[in-house]
Amino acid sequence: MSHWAFQGRGLAFSYPGGTPALEEVDLDIAVGERVALLGANGSGKSTLLKMLDALYFATGGELLAFGHPLTEEAMADDAWAFSFRRRVGLVFQNSDVQLFSPTVWDEIAFGPLQLGLSHEVIAERVQAMLARLGIEKLADRPPHRLSGGEQKKVALASVLVLEPGVLLLDEPTASLDPRTQDALLDILREMHGAGGTIITATHDLDVVSELADRAYFLDETHRIVHEGPIDDTLADDGLLLRCNLARARAVGVR
């Protein structure tokens, strides 16, 4: 088994029409790491996260997942795609695009059903996740009628219930109340303690040190401009300004 969860060399991605989203991205993320992708809106961090989930495929360069090329051709192999989807889960920034089932219970149970788990195991997992995120009372509600914060909790539950080895999070604390943020951080600590890999795309500097140990910084050229330990990089005012993650006045620059 590869030591690396993901390796990228010269990664590029452009949207239809040629609009660039990523340019010349190199990265190495080991199994069991906690890594943040930091950058302002539009820097390409969400696009990179979707590439790591095989929702987008590189238009340039090479991306490996667990030592295997992560390409459209590779994902056409049902056995490989099933193995990949069991290991990697993504929580979208906008929860409403992730939710589609008639009830919250059905939403959380959908993934485990696709894995062929028994109904008893599925019921246990769903109930445990409802309780863990404090959403038991929402079990019979339609997801599309929930508030933004409630939808975020359901989206989190629908991915965490699968117990993925790699969890991809796009702005995970957005719309969450403080109690649910704390519950999420507890779950992520447990997952990491058990050897899980956690990759978070965010521009929220207030919580990132609790989500990651290492960070990649993207700027408005859609390139990675720095990589390093989270505490060191967050103390670099010039880097934060370059990546549009801090106001000049806030770091004492006039």
Short mmCIF file of N, CA and C in Angstrom, two decimals, residues 82-241:
data_model
loop_
_atom_site.label_atom_id
_atom_site.label_comp_id
_atom_site.label_asym_id
_atom_site.label_seq_id
_atom_site.Cartn_x
_atom_site.Cartn_y
_atom_site.Cartn_z
N PHE A 82 -14.98 1.87 -7.09
CA PHE A 82 -15.65 1.49 -5.85
C PHE A 82 -14.69 1.54 -4.68
N SER A 83 -13.47 1.04 -4.88
CA SER A 83 -12.46 1.07 -3.83
C SER A 83 -12.12 2.50 -3.45
N PHE A 84 -11.98 3.37 -4.45
CA PHE A 84 -11.65 4.77 -4.19
C PHE A 84 -12.78 5.46 -3.42
N ARG A 85 -14.03 5.24 -3.85
CA ARG A 85 -15.15 5.91 -3.19
C ARG A 85 -15.35 5.41 -1.75
N ARG A 86 -14.95 4.20 -1.46
CA ARG A 86 -15.02 3.70 -0.09
C ARG A 86 -14.00 4.40 0.80
N ARG A 87 -12.90 4.83 0.22
CA ARG A 87 -11.79 5.37 1.00
C ARG A 87 -11.81 6.88 1.11
N VAL A 88 -12.47 7.56 0.17
CA VAL A 88 -12.40 9.02 0.10
C VAL A 88 -13.80 9.61 0.14
N GLY A 89 -14.02 10.57 1.03
CA GLY A 89 -15.31 11.25 1.12
C GLY A 89 -15.13 12.75 1.12
N LEU A 90 -16.02 13.45 0.43
CA LEU A 90 -15.97 14.92 0.31
C LEU A 90 -17.23 15.54 0.88
N VAL A 91 -17.03 16.55 1.73
CA VAL A 91 -18.13 17.38 2.22
C VAL A 91 -18.06 18.72 1.51
N PHE A 92 -19.08 19.01 0.69
CA PHE A 92 -19.08 20.22 -0.11
C PHE A 92 -19.27 21.47 0.75
N GLN A 93 -18.82 22.61 0.21
CA GLN A 93 -19.05 23.88 0.89
C GLN A 93 -20.54 24.21 0.92
N ASN A 94 -21.22 24.02 -0.20
CA ASN A 94 -22.65 24.31 -0.30
C ASN A 94 -23.43 23.01 -0.14
N SER A 95 -24.00 22.81 1.03
CA SER A 95 -24.62 21.52 1.35
C SER A 95 -25.82 21.20 0.47
N ASP A 96 -26.51 22.22 -0.02
CA ASP A 96 -27.74 21.95 -0.78
C ASP A 96 -27.46 21.22 -2.09
N VAL A 97 -26.23 21.30 -2.61
CA VAL A 97 -25.92 20.57 -3.84
C VAL A 97 -25.57 19.11 -3.54
N GLN A 98 -25.40 18.78 -2.27
CA GLN A 98 -24.99 17.43 -1.88
C GLN A 98 -26.18 16.58 -1.44
N LEU A 99 -27.28 17.22 -1.08
CA LEU A 99 -28.42 16.52 -0.48
C LEU A 99 -29.52 16.31 -1.51
N PHE A 100 -30.06 15.09 -1.57
CA PHE A 100 -31.06 14.79 -2.60
C PHE A 100 -32.13 13.81 -2.14
N SER A 101 -32.00 13.21 -0.96
CA SER A 101 -32.94 12.18 -0.53
C SER A 101 -34.19 12.79 0.09
N PRO A 102 -35.29 12.00 0.19
CA PRO A 102 -36.54 12.55 0.70
C PRO A 102 -36.52 12.90 2.18
N THR A 103 -35.71 12.19 2.98
CA THR A 103 -35.60 12.50 4.40
C THR A 103 -34.14 12.50 4.83
N VAL A 104 -33.88 13.09 5.97
CA VAL A 104 -32.53 13.12 6.53
C VAL A 104 -32.04 11.70 6.79
N TRP A 105 -32.90 10.84 7.34
CA TRP A 105 -32.51 9.45 7.58
C TRP A 105 -32.05 8.78 6.28
N ASP A 106 -32.84 8.94 5.22
CA ASP A 106 -32.50 8.36 3.94
C ASP A 106 -31.18 8.92 3.40
N GLU A 107 -30.98 10.21 3.62
CA GLU A 107 -29.75 10.84 3.14
C GLU A 107 -28.52 10.21 3.79
N ILE A 108 -28.56 10.03 5.09
CA ILE A 108 -27.41 9.48 5.80
C ILE A 108 -27.24 8.00 5.50
N ALA A 109 -28.34 7.31 5.25
CA ALA A 109 -28.29 5.87 4.99
C ALA A 109 -27.88 5.54 3.55
N PHE A 110 -27.95 6.52 2.64
CA PHE A 110 -27.74 6.24 1.22
C PHE A 110 -26.36 5.64 0.96
N GLY A 111 -25.31 6.27 1.47
CA GLY A 111 -23.96 5.80 1.23
C GLY A 111 -23.73 4.38 1.74
N PRO A 112 -24.06 4.11 3.01
CA PRO A 112 -23.90 2.75 3.52
C PRO A 112 -24.68 1.71 2.72
N LEU A 113 -25.84 2.09 2.20
CA LEU A 113 -26.60 1.15 1.36
C LEU A 113 -25.81 0.79 0.10
N GLN A 114 -25.13 1.79 -0.49
CA GLN A 114 -24.34 1.53 -1.70
C GLN A 114 -23.15 0.63 -1.42
N LEU A 115 -22.70 0.62 -0.17
CA LEU A 115 -21.58 -0.25 0.20
C LEU A 115 -22.03 -1.67 0.51
N GLY A 116 -23.35 -1.89 0.50
CA GLY A 116 -23.86 -3.23 0.73
C GLY A 116 -23.87 -3.65 2.19
N LEU A 117 -23.85 -2.70 3.11
CA LEU A 117 -23.90 -3.05 4.53
C LEU A 117 -25.29 -3.57 4.90
N SER A 118 -25.35 -4.36 5.96
CA SER A 118 -26.63 -4.91 6.39
C SER A 118 -27.51 -3.80 6.94
N HIS A 119 -28.82 -4.04 6.92
CA HIS A 119 -29.75 -3.02 7.42
C HIS A 119 -29.53 -2.75 8.91
N GLU A 120 -29.12 -3.76 9.66
CA GLU A 120 -28.87 -3.57 11.08
C GLU A 120 -27.68 -2.64 11.30
N VAL A 121 -26.60 -2.87 10.54
CA VAL A 121 -25.41 -2.02 10.67
C VAL A 121 -25.72 -0.60 10.21
N ILE A 122 -26.46 -0.48 9.13
CA ILE A 122 -26.83 0.85 8.63
C ILE A 122 -27.64 1.61 9.67
N ALA A 123 -28.63 0.95 10.26
CA ALA A 123 -29.47 1.61 11.26
C ALA A 123 -28.63 2.07 12.45
N GLU A 124 -27.69 1.24 12.88
CA GLU A 124 -26.83 1.60 14.01
C GLU A 124 -25.96 2.81 13.68
N ARG A 125 -25.38 2.78 12.48
CA ARG A 125 -24.51 3.88 12.08
C ARG A 125 -25.28 5.19 11.94
N VAL A 126 -26.45 5.12 11.30
CA VAL A 126 -27.24 6.33 11.10
C VAL A 126 -27.67 6.92 12.43
N GLN A 127 -28.16 6.07 13.32
CA GLN A 127 -28.62 6.57 14.61
C GLN A 127 -27.48 7.18 15.41
N ALA A 128 -26.30 6.55 15.34
CA ALA A 128 -25.15 7.07 16.07
C ALA A 128 -24.73 8.43 15.51
N MET A 129 -24.78 8.58 14.20
CA MET A 129 -24.37 9.84 13.60
C MET A 129 -25.40 10.94 13.86
N LEU A 130 -26.67 10.59 13.84
CA LEU A 130 -27.70 11.57 14.19
C LEU A 130 -27.47 12.11 15.60
N ALA A 131 -27.16 11.20 16.52
CA ALA A 131 -26.94 11.60 17.90
C ALA A 131 -25.65 12.41 18.03
N ARG A 132 -24.61 11.99 17.32
CA ARG A 132 -23.32 12.65 17.46
C ARG A 132 -23.38 14.11 17.04
N LEU A 133 -24.17 14.40 16.01
CA LEU A 133 -24.29 15.77 15.52
C LEU A 133 -25.54 16.48 16.05
N GLY A 134 -26.27 15.82 16.95
CA GLY A 134 -27.42 16.44 17.59
C GLY A 134 -28.57 16.75 16.64
N ILE A 135 -28.82 15.85 15.67
CA ILE A 135 -29.86 16.11 14.68
C ILE A 135 -30.92 15.00 14.66
N GLU A 136 -31.08 14.30 15.79
CA GLU A 136 -32.08 13.23 15.84
C GLU A 136 -33.46 13.72 15.46
N LYS A 137 -33.82 14.92 15.89
CA LYS A 137 -35.17 15.45 15.64
C LYS A 137 -35.40 15.76 14.15
N LEU A 138 -34.32 15.76 13.36
CA LEU A 138 -34.45 16.06 11.94
C LEU A 138 -34.60 14.81 11.09
N ALA A 139 -34.58 13.63 11.69
CA ALA A 139 -34.48 12.37 10.95
C ALA A 139 -35.55 12.22 9.87
N ASP A 140 -36.77 12.67 10.14
CA ASP A 140 -37.86 12.48 9.19
C ASP A 140 -38.14 13.72 8.35
N ARG A 141 -37.29 14.74 8.48
CA ARG A 141 -37.51 15.99 7.74
C ARG A 141 -36.89 15.92 6.35
N PRO A 142 -37.47 16.59 5.36
CA PRO A 142 -36.83 16.70 4.03
C PRO A 142 -35.61 17.61 4.12
N PRO A 143 -34.45 17.19 3.64
CA PRO A 143 -33.25 18.03 3.74
C PRO A 143 -33.39 19.39 3.09
N HIS A 144 -34.15 19.49 1.99
CA HIS A 144 -34.24 20.77 1.29
C HIS A 144 -35.06 21.80 2.06
N ARG A 145 -35.72 21.37 3.14
CA ARG A 145 -36.50 22.32 3.95
C ARG A 145 -35.78 22.70 5.24
N LEU A 146 -34.54 22.33 5.37
CA LEU A 146 -33.77 22.65 6.56
C LEU A 146 -33.04 23.98 6.40
N SER A 147 -32.59 24.55 7.50
CA SER A 147 -31.78 25.75 7.45
C SER A 147 -30.39 25.40 6.91
N GLY A 148 -29.62 26.43 6.57
CA GLY A 148 -28.28 26.19 6.06
C GLY A 148 -27.40 25.44 7.04
N GLY A 149 -27.48 25.80 8.32
CA GLY A 149 -26.69 25.11 9.33
C GLY A 149 -27.11 23.67 9.50
N GLU A 150 -28.41 23.42 9.45
CA GLU A 150 -28.91 22.05 9.57
C GLU A 150 -28.50 21.20 8.37
N GLN A 151 -28.55 21.81 7.18
CA GLN A 151 -28.12 21.09 5.98
C GLN A 151 -26.64 20.72 6.07
N LYS A 152 -25.82 21.62 6.62
CA LYS A 152 -24.40 21.34 6.76
C LYS A 152 -24.18 20.13 7.67
N LYS A 153 -24.93 20.04 8.75
CA LYS A 153 -24.81 18.91 9.66
C LYS A 153 -25.19 17.60 8.97
N VAL A 154 -26.25 17.64 8.18
CA VAL A 154 -26.69 16.43 7.48
C VAL A 154 -25.65 16.01 6.44
N ALA A 155 -25.09 16.99 5.72
CA ALA A 155 -24.06 16.67 4.73
C ALA A 155 -22.84 16.05 5.39
N LEU A 156 -22.44 16.59 6.53
CA LEU A 156 -21.33 16.02 7.28
C LEU A 156 -21.65 14.58 7.70
N ALA A 157 -22.85 14.39 8.23
CA ALA A 157 -23.25 13.05 8.69
C ALA A 157 -23.25 12.05 7.56
N SER A 158 -23.71 12.49 6.36
CA SER A 158 -23.83 11.56 5.22
C SER A 158 -22.47 11.08 4.73
N VAL A 159 -21.41 11.83 5.01
CA VAL A 159 -20.07 11.41 4.62
C VAL A 159 -19.38 10.68 5.78
N LEU A 160 -19.49 11.23 6.99
CA LEU A 160 -18.82 10.62 8.14
C LEU A 160 -19.36 9.23 8.45
N VAL A 161 -20.62 8.97 8.14
CA VAL A 161 -21.21 7.66 8.40
C VAL A 161 -20.52 6.56 7.61
N LEU A 162 -19.84 6.92 6.52
CA LEU A 162 -19.14 5.94 5.69
C LEU A 162 -17.78 5.55 6.28
N GLU A 163 -17.35 6.31 7.29
CA GLU A 163 -16.06 6.06 7.94
C GLU A 163 -14.93 6.01 6.91
N PRO A 164 -14.80 7.08 6.09
CA PRO A 164 -13.76 7.08 5.05
C PRO A 164 -12.37 7.21 5.67
N GLY A 165 -11.38 6.65 5.00
CA GLY A 165 -10.01 6.79 5.46
C GLY A 165 -9.45 8.17 5.15
N VAL A 166 -9.98 8.81 4.09
CA VAL A 166 -9.58 10.15 3.70
C VAL A 166 -10.83 11.02 3.66
N LEU A 167 -10.79 12.13 4.39
CA LEU A 167 -11.93 13.05 4.44
C LEU A 167 -11.50 14.38 3.86
N LEU A 168 -12.24 14.83 2.84
CA LEU A 168 -12.01 16.11 2.19
C LEU A 168 -13.11 17.07 2.64
N LEU A 169 -12.71 18.23 3.14
CA LEU A 169 -13.66 19.17 3.71
C LEU A 169 -13.50 20.54 3.04
N ASP A 170 -14.60 21.07 2.52
CA ASP A 170 -14.58 22.39 1.89
C ASP A 170 -15.32 23.37 2.80
N GLU A 171 -14.56 24.26 3.43
CA GLU A 171 -15.12 25.23 4.39
C GLU A 171 -16.04 24.52 5.39
N PRO A 172 -15.53 23.57 6.16
CA PRO A 172 -16.41 22.71 6.96
C PRO A 172 -17.13 23.41 8.10
N THR A 173 -16.59 24.51 8.61
CA THR A 173 -17.23 25.16 9.75
C THR A 173 -18.21 26.25 9.35
N ALA A 174 -18.33 26.52 8.04
CA ALA A 174 -19.28 27.54 7.60
C ALA A 174 -20.70 27.14 7.96
N SER A 175 -21.45 28.06 8.53
CA SER A 175 -22.86 27.89 8.91
C SER A 175 -23.06 27.03 10.15
N LEU A 176 -21.98 26.57 10.79
CA LEU A 176 -22.13 25.74 11.98
C LEU A 176 -22.12 26.60 13.24
N ASP A 177 -23.00 26.28 14.18
CA ASP A 177 -22.98 26.95 15.47
C ASP A 177 -21.79 26.44 16.27
N PRO A 178 -21.37 27.17 17.33
CA PRO A 178 -20.18 26.77 18.10
C PRO A 178 -20.24 25.35 18.65
N ARG A 179 -21.40 24.91 19.11
CA ARG A 179 -21.50 23.56 19.68
C ARG A 179 -21.25 22.50 18.61
N THR A 180 -21.81 22.71 17.41
CA THR A 180 -21.61 21.75 16.34
C THR A 180 -20.17 21.80 15.82
N GLN A 181 -19.57 22.99 15.80
CA GLN A 181 -18.15 23.09 15.44
C GLN A 181 -17.31 22.24 16.39
N ASP A 182 -17.59 22.34 17.68
CA ASP A 182 -16.83 21.56 18.66
C ASP A 182 -17.05 20.06 18.45
N ALA A 183 -18.28 19.66 18.15
CA ALA A 183 -18.57 18.24 17.91
C ALA A 183 -17.81 17.76 16.67
N LEU A 184 -17.79 18.58 15.62
CA LEU A 184 -17.07 18.22 14.41
C LEU A 184 -15.58 18.07 14.69
N LEU A 185 -15.00 19.02 15.42
CA LEU A 185 -13.58 18.95 15.72
C LEU A 185 -13.25 17.71 16.54
N ASP A 186 -14.14 17.33 17.45
CA ASP A 186 -13.94 16.10 18.23
C ASP A 186 -13.92 14.88 17.31
N ILE A 187 -14.85 14.82 16.38
CA ILE A 187 -14.92 13.70 15.43
C ILE A 187 -13.65 13.65 14.59
N LEU A 188 -13.18 14.80 14.14
CA LEU A 188 -11.99 14.83 13.29
C LEU A 188 -10.74 14.43 14.07
N ARG A 189 -10.67 14.82 15.34
CA ARG A 189 -9.54 14.40 16.17
C ARG A 189 -9.54 12.88 16.33
N GLU A 190 -10.72 12.31 16.56
CA GLU A 190 -10.81 10.86 16.69
C GLU A 190 -10.40 10.17 15.39
N MET A 191 -10.87 10.71 14.28
CA MET A 191 -10.54 10.12 12.98
C MET A 191 -9.03 10.17 12.74
N HIS A 192 -8.43 11.32 13.02
CA HIS A 192 -6.98 11.44 12.83
C HIS A 192 -6.22 10.53 13.78
N GLY A 193 -6.70 10.43 15.00
CA GLY A 193 -6.05 9.55 15.97
C GLY A 193 -6.08 8.10 15.55
N ALA A 194 -7.08 7.73 14.74
CA ALA A 194 -7.20 6.36 14.25
C ALA A 194 -6.47 6.17 12.92
N GLY A 195 -5.72 7.19 12.49
CA GLY A 195 -4.94 7.06 11.27
C GLY A 195 -5.56 7.67 10.04
N GLY A 196 -6.66 8.39 10.19
CA GLY A 196 -7.34 8.98 9.04
C GLY A 196 -6.60 10.18 8.48
N THR A 197 -6.82 10.43 7.20
CA THR A 197 -6.23 11.56 6.48
C THR A 197 -7.30 12.63 6.32
N ILE A 198 -6.98 13.87 6.68
CA ILE A 198 -7.96 14.95 6.63
C ILE A 198 -7.37 16.11 5.84
N ILE A 199 -8.08 16.52 4.79
CA ILE A 199 -7.62 17.61 3.92
C ILE A 199 -8.73 18.65 3.88
N THR A 200 -8.41 19.86 4.32
CA THR A 200 -9.42 20.90 4.48
C THR A 200 -9.10 22.11 3.63
N ALA A 201 -10.04 22.54 2.81
CA ALA A 201 -9.92 23.78 2.06
C ALA A 201 -10.68 24.86 2.83
N THR A 202 -9.99 25.96 3.14
CA THR A 202 -10.65 27.00 3.94
C THR A 202 -9.91 28.31 3.83
N HIS A 203 -10.59 29.39 4.17
CA HIS A 203 -9.92 30.66 4.39
C HIS A 203 -10.19 31.16 5.80
N ASP A 204 -10.74 30.29 6.65
CA ASP A 204 -11.05 30.63 8.04
C ASP A 204 -9.81 30.36 8.90
N LEU A 205 -9.04 31.39 9.16
CA LEU A 205 -7.80 31.24 9.92
C LEU A 205 -8.04 31.02 11.41
N ASP A 206 -9.26 31.26 11.88
CA ASP A 206 -9.54 31.12 13.30
C ASP A 206 -9.56 29.66 13.76
N VAL A 207 -9.89 28.74 12.84
CA VAL A 207 -10.02 27.34 13.24
C VAL A 207 -9.02 26.42 12.55
N VAL A 208 -8.27 26.93 11.58
CA VAL A 208 -7.46 26.04 10.76
C VAL A 208 -6.38 25.32 11.56
N SER A 209 -5.87 25.94 12.61
CA SER A 209 -4.83 25.27 13.41
C SER A 209 -5.39 24.07 14.16
N GLU A 210 -6.73 24.00 14.31
CA GLU A 210 -7.35 22.84 14.93
C GLU A 210 -7.71 21.77 13.91
N LEU A 211 -7.58 22.11 12.63
CA LEU A 211 -7.94 21.19 11.56
C LEU A 211 -6.73 20.59 10.85
N ALA A 212 -5.58 21.25 10.96
CA ALA A 212 -4.43 20.83 10.14
C ALA A 212 -3.12 21.07 10.89
N ASP A 213 -2.11 20.31 10.48
CA ASP A 213 -0.75 20.48 10.99
C ASP A 213 0.17 21.12 9.95
N ARG A 214 -0.24 21.05 8.68
CA ARG A 214 0.56 21.55 7.58
C ARG A 214 -0.36 22.22 6.57
N ALA A 215 0.16 23.20 5.86
CA ALA A 215 -0.70 23.94 4.94
C ALA A 215 -0.01 24.20 3.61
N TYR A 216 -0.82 24.18 2.56
CA TYR A 216 -0.45 24.68 1.25
C TYR A 216 -1.20 25.98 1.03
N PHE A 217 -0.49 27.02 0.58
CA PHE A 217 -1.09 28.32 0.33
C PHE A 217 -1.21 28.56 -1.17
N LEU A 218 -2.42 28.93 -1.61
CA LEU A 218 -2.64 29.30 -3.00
C LEU A 218 -2.94 30.79 -3.07
N ASP A 219 -2.40 31.44 -4.09
CA ASP A 219 -2.70 32.87 -4.26
C ASP A 219 -3.59 33.07 -5.49
N GLU A 220 -3.75 34.31 -5.88
CA GLU A 220 -4.71 34.63 -6.94
C GLU A 220 -4.21 34.27 -8.34
N THR A 221 -2.96 33.75 -8.44
CA THR A 221 -2.48 33.22 -9.72
C THR A 221 -2.84 31.75 -9.85
N HIS A 222 -3.56 31.18 -8.86
CA HIS A 222 -3.99 29.79 -8.87
C HIS A 222 -2.82 28.82 -8.73
N ARG A 223 -1.76 29.28 -8.08
CA ARG A 223 -0.58 28.45 -7.85
C ARG A 223 -0.34 28.29 -6.35
N ILE A 224 0.33 27.21 -5.98
CA ILE A 224 0.79 27.05 -4.61
C ILE A 224 2.06 27.88 -4.45
N VAL A 225 2.02 28.83 -3.52
CA VAL A 225 3.15 29.74 -3.35
C VAL A 225 3.94 29.45 -2.08
N HIS A 226 3.41 28.57 -1.22
CA HIS A 226 4.15 28.23 0.00
C HIS A 226 3.55 26.97 0.60
N GLU A 227 4.40 26.23 1.31
CA GLU A 227 3.97 25.03 2.04
C GLU A 227 4.79 24.97 3.32
N GLY A 228 4.14 24.60 4.42
CA GLY A 228 4.88 24.48 5.66
C GLY A 228 3.99 24.19 6.84
N PRO A 229 4.61 24.05 8.05
CA PRO A 229 3.84 23.80 9.27
C PRO A 229 2.83 24.92 9.51
N ILE A 230 1.66 24.54 10.00
CA ILE A 230 0.55 25.49 10.09
C ILE A 230 0.88 26.68 10.98
N ASP A 231 1.49 26.45 12.14
CA ASP A 231 1.75 27.56 13.07
C ASP A 231 2.74 28.55 12.48
N ASP A 232 3.77 28.04 11.79
CA ASP A 232 4.76 28.93 11.19
C ASP A 232 4.14 29.77 10.07
N THR A 233 3.34 29.15 9.24
CA THR A 233 2.78 29.87 8.10
C THR A 233 1.75 30.90 8.54
N LEU A 234 1.00 30.61 9.58
CA LEU A 234 -0.01 31.57 10.04
C LEU A 234 0.64 32.79 10.69
N ALA A 235 1.90 32.66 11.09
CA ALA A 235 2.61 33.79 11.69
C ALA A 235 3.31 34.65 10.65
N ASP A 236 3.21 34.25 9.37
CA ASP A 236 3.89 34.98 8.29
C ASP A 236 2.92 36.00 7.70
N ASP A 237 3.00 37.24 8.19
CA ASP A 237 2.07 38.28 7.76
C ASP A 237 2.17 38.56 6.26
N GLY A 238 3.39 38.54 5.73
CA GLY A 238 3.57 38.80 4.31
C GLY A 238 2.88 37.74 3.45
N LEU A 239 2.97 36.49 3.88
CA LEU A 239 2.32 35.41 3.15
C LEU A 239 0.81 35.56 3.19
N LEU A 240 0.28 35.89 4.36
CA LEU A 240 -1.16 36.06 4.49
C LEU A 240 -1.66 37.19 3.61
N LEU A 241 -0.89 38.27 3.54
CA LEU A 241 -1.28 39.38 2.67
C LEU A 241 -1.21 38.97 1.20
#
